[in-house]
């Protein structure tokens, strides 16, 4: 089906979407230099993932793009796009990410197909261990505001090593 990857980065999620049969991938990357490097300087190494058949690179902020697009997706993928380096270095202005708000998850929910899913993976190292629990509560609140009966039946959380993934499905 159709996939929206928020934070295309080096292309891992793009390749995963294509390898699992997705025909259309909107790869949203806020930093145009990343797309340039992955496409040109490291194009042979990366396979030039942003220009593979079915992939549409979009230079934009993920939430902003989804606000404007009329498209609906079978999967919205947000995985490991946070860097805790800036926060650790004392750049507190960067510590909040507006991709993880009740309003954002209401937007994602409304950009899904009737059988669509949102997948959000986060690092759970050290002080960030509670971020997944926070995200689970935030998603539940978003679904409640959308009028979803029994929102807990639409949410699953899985952990593998230092990564946790929150899955939100239109279908219970």
PDB file of C-alpha atoms in Angstrom:
ATOM      1  CA  UNK A   1       0.000   0.000   0.000  1.00  0.00           C
ATOM      2  CA  UNK A   2       0.984   3.582   0.594  1.00  0.00           C
ATOM      3  CA  UNK A   3       3.498   4.602   3.237  1.00  0.00           C
ATOM      4  CA  UNK A   4       4.508   7.955   4.668  1.00  0.00           C
ATOM      5  CA  UNK A   5       7.951   7.867   6.271  1.00  0.00           C
ATOM      6  CA  UNK A   6       8.505  10.860   8.519  1.00  0.00           C
ATOM      7  CA  UNK A   7      12.250  11.348   8.799  1.00  0.00           C
ATOM      8  CA  UNK A   8      13.549   9.510   5.727  1.00  0.00           C
ATOM      9  CA  UNK A   9      17.174  10.003   6.818  1.00  0.00           C
ATOM     10  CA  UNK A  10      19.531   7.440   5.316  1.00  0.00           C
ATOM     11  CA  UNK A  11      16.660   5.458   3.842  1.00  0.00           C
ATOM     12  CA  UNK A  12      16.241   2.436   6.137  1.00  0.00           C
ATOM     13  CA  UNK A  13      12.476   2.887   6.506  1.00  0.00           C
ATOM     14  CA  UNK A  14      12.098   3.630   2.783  1.00  0.00           C
ATOM     15  CA  UNK A  15      13.833   0.370   1.891  1.00  0.00           C
ATOM     16  CA  UNK A  16      11.789  -1.528   4.466  1.00  0.00           C
ATOM     17  CA  UNK A  17       8.545  -0.181   3.003  1.00  0.00           C
ATOM     18  CA  UNK A  18       9.588  -1.161  -0.526  1.00  0.00           C
ATOM     19  CA  UNK A  19      10.834  -4.609   0.527  1.00  0.00           C
ATOM     20  CA  UNK A  20       7.493  -5.398   2.156  1.00  0.00           C
ATOM     21  CA  UNK A  21       5.555  -4.596  -1.002  1.00  0.00           C
ATOM     22  CA  UNK A  22       4.632  -0.939  -0.651  1.00  0.00           C
ATOM     23  CA  UNK A  23       4.015   0.669  -4.013  1.00  0.00           C
ATOM     24  CA  UNK A  24       4.040   4.323  -2.930  1.00  0.00           C
ATOM     25  CA  UNK A  25       6.366   5.849  -0.353  1.00  0.00           C
ATOM     26  CA  UNK A  26       6.309   9.522   0.555  1.00  0.00           C
ATOM     27  CA  UNK A  27       9.687  10.055   2.230  1.00  0.00           C
ATOM     28  CA  UNK A  28       9.495  13.231   4.303  1.00  0.00           C
ATOM     29  CA  UNK A  29      12.862  14.697   5.289  1.00  0.00           C
ATOM     30  CA  UNK A  30      13.187  18.107   6.889  1.00  0.00           C
ATOM     31  CA  UNK A  31      16.864  18.498   5.981  1.00  0.00           C
ATOM     32  CA  UNK A  32      17.479  18.900   2.234  1.00  0.00           C
ATOM     33  CA  UNK A  33      21.184  18.196   2.754  1.00  0.00           C
ATOM     34  CA  UNK A  34      20.389  14.663   3.942  1.00  0.00           C
ATOM     35  CA  UNK A  35      18.489  13.900   0.733  1.00  0.00           C
ATOM     36  CA  UNK A  36      21.302  15.452  -1.310  1.00  0.00           C
ATOM     37  CA  UNK A  37      23.997  13.391   0.449  1.00  0.00           C
ATOM     38  CA  UNK A  38      22.062  10.116   0.338  1.00  0.00           C
ATOM     39  CA  UNK A  39      21.148  10.691  -3.325  1.00  0.00           C
ATOM     40  CA  UNK A  40      24.440  11.948  -4.696  1.00  0.00           C
ATOM     41  CA  UNK A  41      27.558  11.732  -2.554  1.00  0.00           C
ATOM     42  CA  UNK A  42      26.523   8.393  -1.047  1.00  0.00           C
ATOM     43  CA  UNK A  43      24.133   7.378  -3.838  1.00  0.00           C
ATOM     44  CA  UNK A  44      26.058   4.251  -4.809  1.00  0.00           C
ATOM     45  CA  UNK A  45      26.310   3.134  -1.197  1.00  0.00           C
ATOM     46  CA  UNK A  46      22.668   3.930  -0.347  1.00  0.00           C
ATOM     47  CA  UNK A  47      21.184   2.753  -3.628  1.00  0.00           C
ATOM     48  CA  UNK A  48      19.860   6.308  -4.120  1.00  0.00           C
ATOM     49  CA  UNK A  49      16.774   5.344  -2.108  1.00  0.00           C
ATOM     50  CA  UNK A  50      15.043   8.695  -2.573  1.00  0.00           C
ATOM     51  CA  UNK A  51      14.803   8.101  -6.318  1.00  0.00           C
ATOM     52  CA  UNK A  52      13.748   4.457  -6.440  1.00  0.00           C
ATOM     53  CA  UNK A  53      10.494   3.656  -8.285  1.00  0.00           C
ATOM     54  CA  UNK A  54       7.487   4.546  -6.155  1.00  0.00           C
ATOM     55  CA  UNK A  55       9.448   6.821  -3.796  1.00  0.00           C
ATOM     56  CA  UNK A  56       8.583  10.501  -3.644  1.00  0.00           C
ATOM     57  CA  UNK A  57      11.101  12.588  -1.666  1.00  0.00           C
ATOM     58  CA  UNK A  58       9.495  15.564   0.089  1.00  0.00           C
ATOM     59  CA  UNK A  59      11.577  18.245   1.778  1.00  0.00           C
ATOM     60  CA  UNK A  60       9.326  19.401   4.592  1.00  0.00           C
ATOM     61  CA  UNK A  61       8.511  19.019   8.251  1.00  0.00           C
ATOM     62  CA  UNK A  62       6.398  15.877   8.716  1.00  0.00           C
ATOM     63  CA  UNK A  63       3.450  17.346  10.559  1.00  0.00           C
ATOM     64  CA  UNK A  64       3.307  20.351   8.257  1.00  0.00           C
ATOM     65  CA  UNK A  65       3.277  18.099   5.179  1.00  0.00           C
ATOM     66  CA  UNK A  66       0.503  15.903   6.592  1.00  0.00           C
ATOM     67  CA  UNK A  67      -1.575  18.977   7.415  1.00  0.00           C
ATOM     68  CA  UNK A  68      -1.517  20.054   3.765  1.00  0.00           C
ATOM     69  CA  UNK A  69      -1.726  16.758   1.902  1.00  0.00           C
ATOM     70  CA  UNK A  70      -5.089  15.182   1.059  1.00  0.00           C
ATOM     71  CA  UNK A  71      -3.432  11.744   0.766  1.00  0.00           C
ATOM     72  CA  UNK A  72      -4.275   8.795   3.020  1.00  0.00           C
ATOM     73  CA  UNK A  73      -1.735   6.159   4.038  1.00  0.00           C
ATOM     74  CA  UNK A  74      -1.753   2.511   4.992  1.00  0.00           C
ATOM     75  CA  UNK A  75       1.218   3.205   7.240  1.00  0.00           C
ATOM     76  CA  UNK A  76       2.708   6.322   8.776  1.00  0.00           C
ATOM     77  CA  UNK A  77       6.206   5.443   9.994  1.00  0.00           C
ATOM     78  CA  UNK A  78       8.106   7.586  12.520  1.00  0.00           C
ATOM     79  CA  UNK A  79      11.165   5.735  13.714  1.00  0.00           C
ATOM     80  CA  UNK A  80      14.185   6.839  15.713  1.00  0.00           C
ATOM     81  CA  UNK A  81      14.261  10.338  14.275  1.00  0.00           C
ATOM     82  CA  UNK A  82      15.105  11.956  17.591  1.00  0.00           C
ATOM     83  CA  UNK A  83      18.636  12.810  18.473  1.00  0.00           C
ATOM     84  CA  UNK A  84      19.262  13.148  22.185  1.00  0.00           C
ATOM     85  CA  UNK A  85      22.701  14.635  21.445  1.00  0.00           C
ATOM     86  CA  UNK A  86      21.403  18.210  21.338  1.00  0.00           C
ATOM     87  CA  UNK A  87      19.569  17.823  24.648  1.00  0.00           C
ATOM     88  CA  UNK A  88      22.629  16.230  26.279  1.00  0.00           C
ATOM     89  CA  UNK A  89      24.753  19.112  25.020  1.00  0.00           C
ATOM     90  CA  UNK A  90      22.469  21.589  26.760  1.00  0.00           C
ATOM     91  CA  UNK A  91      20.389  22.720  23.781  1.00  0.00           C
ATOM     92  CA  UNK A  92      17.127  22.654  25.730  1.00  0.00           C
ATOM     93  CA  UNK A  93      15.277  24.575  23.023  1.00  0.00           C
ATOM     94  CA  UNK A  94      15.439  21.410  20.931  1.00  0.00           C
ATOM     95  CA  UNK A  95      14.236  18.999  23.599  1.00  0.00           C
ATOM     96  CA  UNK A  96      10.521  19.154  22.664  1.00  0.00           C
ATOM     97  CA  UNK A  97       9.414  17.637  19.390  1.00  0.00           C
ATOM     98  CA  UNK A  98       6.007  18.596  18.037  1.00  0.00           C
ATOM     99  CA  UNK A  99       5.687  15.294  16.195  1.00  0.00           C
ATOM    100  CA  UNK A 100       4.706  13.796  19.563  1.00  0.00           C
ATOM    101  CA  UNK A 101       1.608  15.694  20.698  1.00  0.00           C
ATOM    102  CA  UNK A 102      -2.071  14.818  21.028  1.00  0.00           C
ATOM    103  CA  UNK A 103      -2.800  17.131  18.098  1.00  0.00           C
ATOM    104  CA  UNK A 104      -0.136  15.447  15.961  1.00  0.00           C
ATOM    105  CA  UNK A 105      -1.520  11.964  16.595  1.00  0.00           C
ATOM    106  CA  UNK A 106      -5.039  13.168  15.797  1.00  0.00           C
ATOM    107  CA  UNK A 107      -3.646  14.417  12.486  1.00  0.00           C
ATOM    108  CA  UNK A 108      -1.853  11.117  11.801  1.00  0.00           C
ATOM    109  CA  UNK A 109      -5.036   9.194  12.662  1.00  0.00           C
ATOM    110  CA  UNK A 110      -6.979  11.269  10.142  1.00  0.00           C
ATOM    111  CA  UNK A 111      -4.410  10.627   7.398  1.00  0.00           C
ATOM    112  CA  UNK A 112      -4.794   6.843   7.639  1.00  0.00           C
ATOM    113  CA  UNK A 113      -6.774   4.611   5.319  1.00  0.00           C
ATOM    114  CA  UNK A 114      -9.609   2.644   7.007  1.00  0.00           C
ATOM    115  CA  UNK A 115      -7.143  -0.191   7.737  1.00  0.00           C
ATOM    116  CA  UNK A 116      -4.095   2.018   8.291  1.00  0.00           C
ATOM    117  CA  UNK A 117      -1.548   2.028  11.078  1.00  0.00           C
ATOM    118  CA  UNK A 118       0.864   4.461  12.756  1.00  0.00           C
ATOM    119  CA  UNK A 119       4.218   3.069  13.882  1.00  0.00           C
ATOM    120  CA  UNK A 120       6.403   5.177  16.156  1.00  0.00           C
ATOM    121  CA  UNK A 121       9.744   3.848  17.407  1.00  0.00           C
ATOM    122  CA  UNK A 122      11.749   5.626  20.093  1.00  0.00           C
ATOM    123  CA  UNK A 123      14.997   5.020  21.916  1.00  0.00           C
ATOM    124  CA  UNK A 124      14.389   3.907  25.514  1.00  0.00           C
ATOM    125  CA  UNK A 125      17.869   4.346  26.943  1.00  0.00           C
ATOM    126  CA  UNK A 126      18.430   5.763  30.436  1.00  0.00           C
ATOM    127  CA  UNK A 127      16.362   8.855  31.165  1.00  0.00           C
ATOM    128  CA  UNK A 128      14.302   8.250  28.006  1.00  0.00           C
ATOM    129  CA  UNK A 129      12.827   4.992  29.318  1.00  0.00           C
ATOM    130  CA  UNK A 130       9.547   6.676  30.251  1.00  0.00           C
ATOM    131  CA  UNK A 131       9.064   8.284  26.813  1.00  0.00           C
ATOM    132  CA  UNK A 132       7.240   5.210  25.493  1.00  0.00           C
ATOM    133  CA  UNK A 133       4.790   5.217  28.391  1.00  0.00           C
ATOM    134  CA  UNK A 134       4.232   8.936  27.864  1.00  0.00           C
ATOM    135  CA  UNK A 135       3.660   8.337  24.148  1.00  0.00           C
ATOM    136  CA  UNK A 136       1.184   5.537  24.869  1.00  0.00           C
ATOM    137  CA  UNK A 137      -0.878   7.845  27.117  1.00  0.00           C
ATOM    138  CA  UNK A 138      -0.663  10.648  24.575  1.00  0.00           C
ATOM    139  CA  UNK A 139      -1.903   8.363  21.759  1.00  0.00           C
ATOM    140  CA  UNK A 140      -4.738   7.120  23.964  1.00  0.00           C
ATOM    141  CA  UNK A 141      -5.794  10.733  24.622  1.00  0.00           C
ATOM    142  CA  UNK A 142      -5.693  11.490  20.885  1.00  0.00           C
ATOM    143  CA  UNK A 143      -7.915   8.507  20.100  1.00  0.00           C
ATOM    144  CA  UNK A 144     -10.334   9.482  22.869  1.00  0.00           C
ATOM    145  CA  UNK A 145     -10.566  12.984  21.390  1.00  0.00           C
ATOM    146  CA  UNK A 146     -11.269  11.384  17.996  1.00  0.00           C
ATOM    147  CA  UNK A 147     -14.199   9.510  19.553  1.00  0.00           C
ATOM    148  CA  UNK A 148     -12.636   6.050  19.310  1.00  0.00           C
ATOM    149  CA  UNK A 149     -14.414   3.580  21.579  1.00  0.00           C
ATOM    150  CA  UNK A 150     -12.000   1.475  23.626  1.00  0.00           C
ATOM    151  CA  UNK A 151      -8.787   3.176  22.405  1.00  0.00           C
ATOM    152  CA  UNK A 152      -6.678   0.598  24.230  1.00  0.00           C
ATOM    153  CA  UNK A 153      -7.806  -1.983  21.664  1.00  0.00           C
ATOM    154  CA  UNK A 154      -6.115   0.076  18.932  1.00  0.00           C
ATOM    155  CA  UNK A 155      -2.707   0.436  20.632  1.00  0.00           C
ATOM    156  CA  UNK A 156       0.149  -2.037  21.038  1.00  0.00           C
ATOM    157  CA  UNK A 157       3.658  -1.486  22.388  1.00  0.00           C
ATOM    158  CA  UNK A 158       6.595  -3.718  21.561  1.00  0.00           C
ATOM    159  CA  UNK A 159      10.182  -3.544  22.779  1.00  0.00           C
ATOM    160  CA  UNK A 160      13.320  -4.901  21.201  1.00  0.00           C
ATOM    161  CA  UNK A 161      16.602  -4.064  22.904  1.00  0.00           C
ATOM    162  CA  UNK A 162      16.931  -0.293  23.357  1.00  0.00           C
ATOM    163  CA  UNK A 163      13.981   0.530  21.100  1.00  0.00           C
ATOM    164  CA  UNK A 164      10.246   0.536  21.807  1.00  0.00           C
ATOM    165  CA  UNK A 165       7.575   0.824  19.125  1.00  0.00           C
ATOM    166  CA  UNK A 166       4.072   2.140  19.658  1.00  0.00           C
ATOM    167  CA  UNK A 167       1.626   0.777  17.073  1.00  0.00           C
ATOM    168  CA  UNK A 168      -1.726   2.455  16.527  1.00  0.00           C
ATOM    169  CA  UNK A 169      -4.237   0.735  14.265  1.00  0.00           C
ATOM    170  CA  UNK A 170      -7.523   1.932  12.793  1.00  0.00           C
ATOM    171  CA  UNK A 171      -8.846  -1.564  13.353  1.00  0.00           C
ATOM    172  CA  UNK A 172      -8.857  -3.035  16.873  1.00  0.00           C
TER     173      UNK A 172
END
